[in-house]
Amino acid sequence: MIENDVKTTRELVIDILSKYKALTVENLVLFTGKSKSAVIKAIYELLKEGRIKRRYDIREPRKFVYMIADEELKVSFEV
């Protein structure tokens, strides 16, 4: 018998963020293969629960990046 391993959008977002640390909405849409509205809905549900957090993107200040709530994004600058 074939097992049906279908994950919800929320589970996909958590799995992908745990692997790639910090991603924008557009990148999450590409990685999940789901619609943008489904990904945004999953993001806001996870934000309400406190499982993920949102920070401004360093490269593009008008965009947000999302990451797992218990991880800190460390950026090192070389002088």
PDB file of C-alpha atoms in Angstrom:
ATOM      1  CA  MET A   1       0.000   0.000   0.000  1.00  0.00           C
ATOM      2  CA  ILE A   2       1.299   3.466  -0.887  1.00  0.00           C
ATOM      3  CA  GLU A   3       1.401   5.933   1.990  1.00  0.00           C
ATOM      4  CA  ASN A   4       0.081   9.377   1.235  1.00  0.00           C
ATOM      5  CA  ASP A   5       2.689  11.789   2.641  1.00  0.00           C
ATOM      6  CA  VAL A   6       0.903  15.053   1.918  1.00  0.00           C
ATOM      7  CA  LYS A   7       2.030  17.953   4.091  1.00  0.00           C
ATOM      8  CA  THR A   8       0.043  21.072   4.803  1.00  0.00           C
ATOM      9  CA  THR A   9       1.400  24.453   3.747  1.00  0.00           C
ATOM     10  CA  ARG A  10       2.185  25.254   7.395  1.00  0.00           C
ATOM     11  CA  GLU A  11       4.284  22.087   7.761  1.00  0.00           C
ATOM     12  CA  LEU A  12       6.083  22.831   4.483  1.00  0.00           C
ATOM     13  CA  VAL A  13       6.886  26.388   5.597  1.00  0.00           C
ATOM     14  CA  ILE A  14       8.301  25.141   8.932  1.00  0.00           C
ATOM     15  CA  ASP A  15      10.371  22.415   7.212  1.00  0.00           C
ATOM     16  CA  ILE A  16      11.795  24.817   4.644  1.00  0.00           C
ATOM     17  CA  LEU A  17      12.577  27.544   7.189  1.00  0.00           C
ATOM     18  CA  SER A  18      14.337  25.051   9.440  1.00  0.00           C
ATOM     19  CA  LYS A  19      16.523  24.096   6.491  1.00  0.00           C
ATOM     20  CA  TYR A  20      17.212  27.528   4.932  1.00  0.00           C
ATOM     21  CA  LYS A  21      17.085  29.741   8.088  1.00  0.00           C
ATOM     22  CA  ALA A  22      15.581  32.947   6.597  1.00  0.00           C
ATOM     23  CA  LEU A  23      13.467  33.369   3.466  1.00  0.00           C
ATOM     24  CA  THR A  24      11.134  35.922   1.880  1.00  0.00           C
ATOM     25  CA  VAL A  25       7.544  35.166   0.895  1.00  0.00           C
ATOM     26  CA  GLU A  26       8.540  34.854  -2.759  1.00  0.00           C
ATOM     27  CA  ASN A  27      11.190  32.251  -1.942  1.00  0.00           C
ATOM     28  CA  LEU A  28       8.753  30.307   0.233  1.00  0.00           C
ATOM     29  CA  VAL A  29       6.255  30.257  -2.641  1.00  0.00           C
ATOM     30  CA  LEU A  30       8.945  28.836  -4.938  1.00  0.00           C
ATOM     31  CA  PHE A  31      10.101  26.191  -2.455  1.00  0.00           C
ATOM     32  CA  THR A  32       6.624  25.030  -1.384  1.00  0.00           C
ATOM     33  CA  GLY A  33       5.000  25.054  -4.813  1.00  0.00           C
ATOM     34  CA  LYS A  34       1.834  26.463  -3.228  1.00  0.00           C
ATOM     35  CA  SER A  35      -0.015  29.653  -4.125  1.00  0.00           C
ATOM     36  CA  LYS A  36       1.143  32.955  -2.676  1.00  0.00           C
ATOM     37  CA  SER A  37      -2.102  33.429  -0.763  1.00  0.00           C
ATOM     38  CA  ALA A  38      -1.800  29.958   0.833  1.00  0.00           C
ATOM     39  CA  VAL A  39       1.788  30.677   1.905  1.00  0.00           C
ATOM     40  CA  ILE A  40       0.867  34.095   3.327  1.00  0.00           C
ATOM     41  CA  LYS A  41      -2.049  32.565   5.258  1.00  0.00           C
ATOM     42  CA  ALA A  42       0.258  29.881   6.687  1.00  0.00           C
ATOM     43  CA  ILE A  43       2.861  32.532   7.623  1.00  0.00           C
ATOM     44  CA  TYR A  44       0.350  34.657   9.515  1.00  0.00           C
ATOM     45  CA  GLU A  45      -1.045  31.635  11.370  1.00  0.00           C
ATOM     46  CA  LEU A  46       2.495  30.639  12.392  1.00  0.00           C
ATOM     47  CA  LEU A  47       3.300  34.228  13.417  1.00  0.00           C
ATOM     48  CA  LYS A  48       0.216  34.297  15.675  1.00  0.00           C
ATOM     49  CA  GLU A  49       1.305  31.029  17.297  1.00  0.00           C
ATOM     50  CA  GLY A  50       4.828  32.354  17.811  1.00  0.00           C
ATOM     51  CA  ARG A  51       6.492  29.538  15.853  1.00  0.00           C
ATOM     52  CA  ILE A  52       8.144  31.874  13.342  1.00  0.00           C
ATOM     53  CA  LYS A  53       9.301  35.487  13.462  1.00  0.00           C
ATOM     54  CA  ARG A  54       9.641  38.296  10.943  1.00  0.00           C
ATOM     55  CA  ARG A  55      12.615  40.596  10.403  1.00  0.00           C
ATOM     56  CA  TYR A  56      13.479  43.200   7.797  1.00  0.00           C
ATOM     57  CA  ASP A  57      15.638  41.937   4.958  1.00  0.00           C
ATOM     58  CA  ILE A  58      19.127  43.450   5.107  1.00  0.00           C
ATOM     59  CA  ARG A  59      19.492  43.441   1.320  1.00  0.00           C
ATOM     60  CA  GLU A  60      16.044  44.911   0.599  1.00  0.00           C
ATOM     61  CA  PRO A  61      14.737  46.945   3.576  1.00  0.00           C
ATOM     62  CA  ARG A  62      11.158  47.027   2.228  1.00  0.00           C
ATOM     63  CA  LYS A  63      10.837  43.245   2.417  1.00  0.00           C
ATOM     64  CA  PHE A  64      10.575  40.883   5.354  1.00  0.00           C
ATOM     65  CA  VAL A  65      12.356  37.617   5.911  1.00  0.00           C
ATOM     66  CA  TYR A  66      10.797  34.877   7.999  1.00  0.00           C
ATOM     67  CA  MET A  67      12.655  32.460  10.268  1.00  0.00           C
ATOM     68  CA  ILE A  68      12.022  29.923  12.998  1.00  0.00           C
ATOM     69  CA  ALA A  69      11.276  31.777  16.251  1.00  0.00           C
ATOM     70  CA  ASP A  70      13.965  30.173  18.406  1.00  0.00           C
ATOM     71  CA  GLU A  71      16.820  30.830  15.972  1.00  0.00           C
ATOM     72  CA  GLU A  72      18.723  34.070  15.606  1.00  0.00           C
ATOM     73  CA  LEU A  73      20.021  35.182  12.235  1.00  0.00           C
ATOM     74  CA  LYS A  74      23.712  35.935  12.588  1.00  0.00           C
ATOM     75  CA  VAL A  75      25.277  38.143   9.956  1.00  0.00           C
ATOM     76  CA  SER A  76      28.994  38.733   9.939  1.00  0.00           C
ATOM     77  CA  PHE A  77      30.595  41.691   8.220  1.00  0.00           C
ATOM     78  CA  GLU A  78      34.182  41.519   7.075  1.00  0.00           C
ATOM     79  CA  VAL A  79      36.254  44.694   7.303  1.00  0.00           C
TER      80      VAL A  79
END
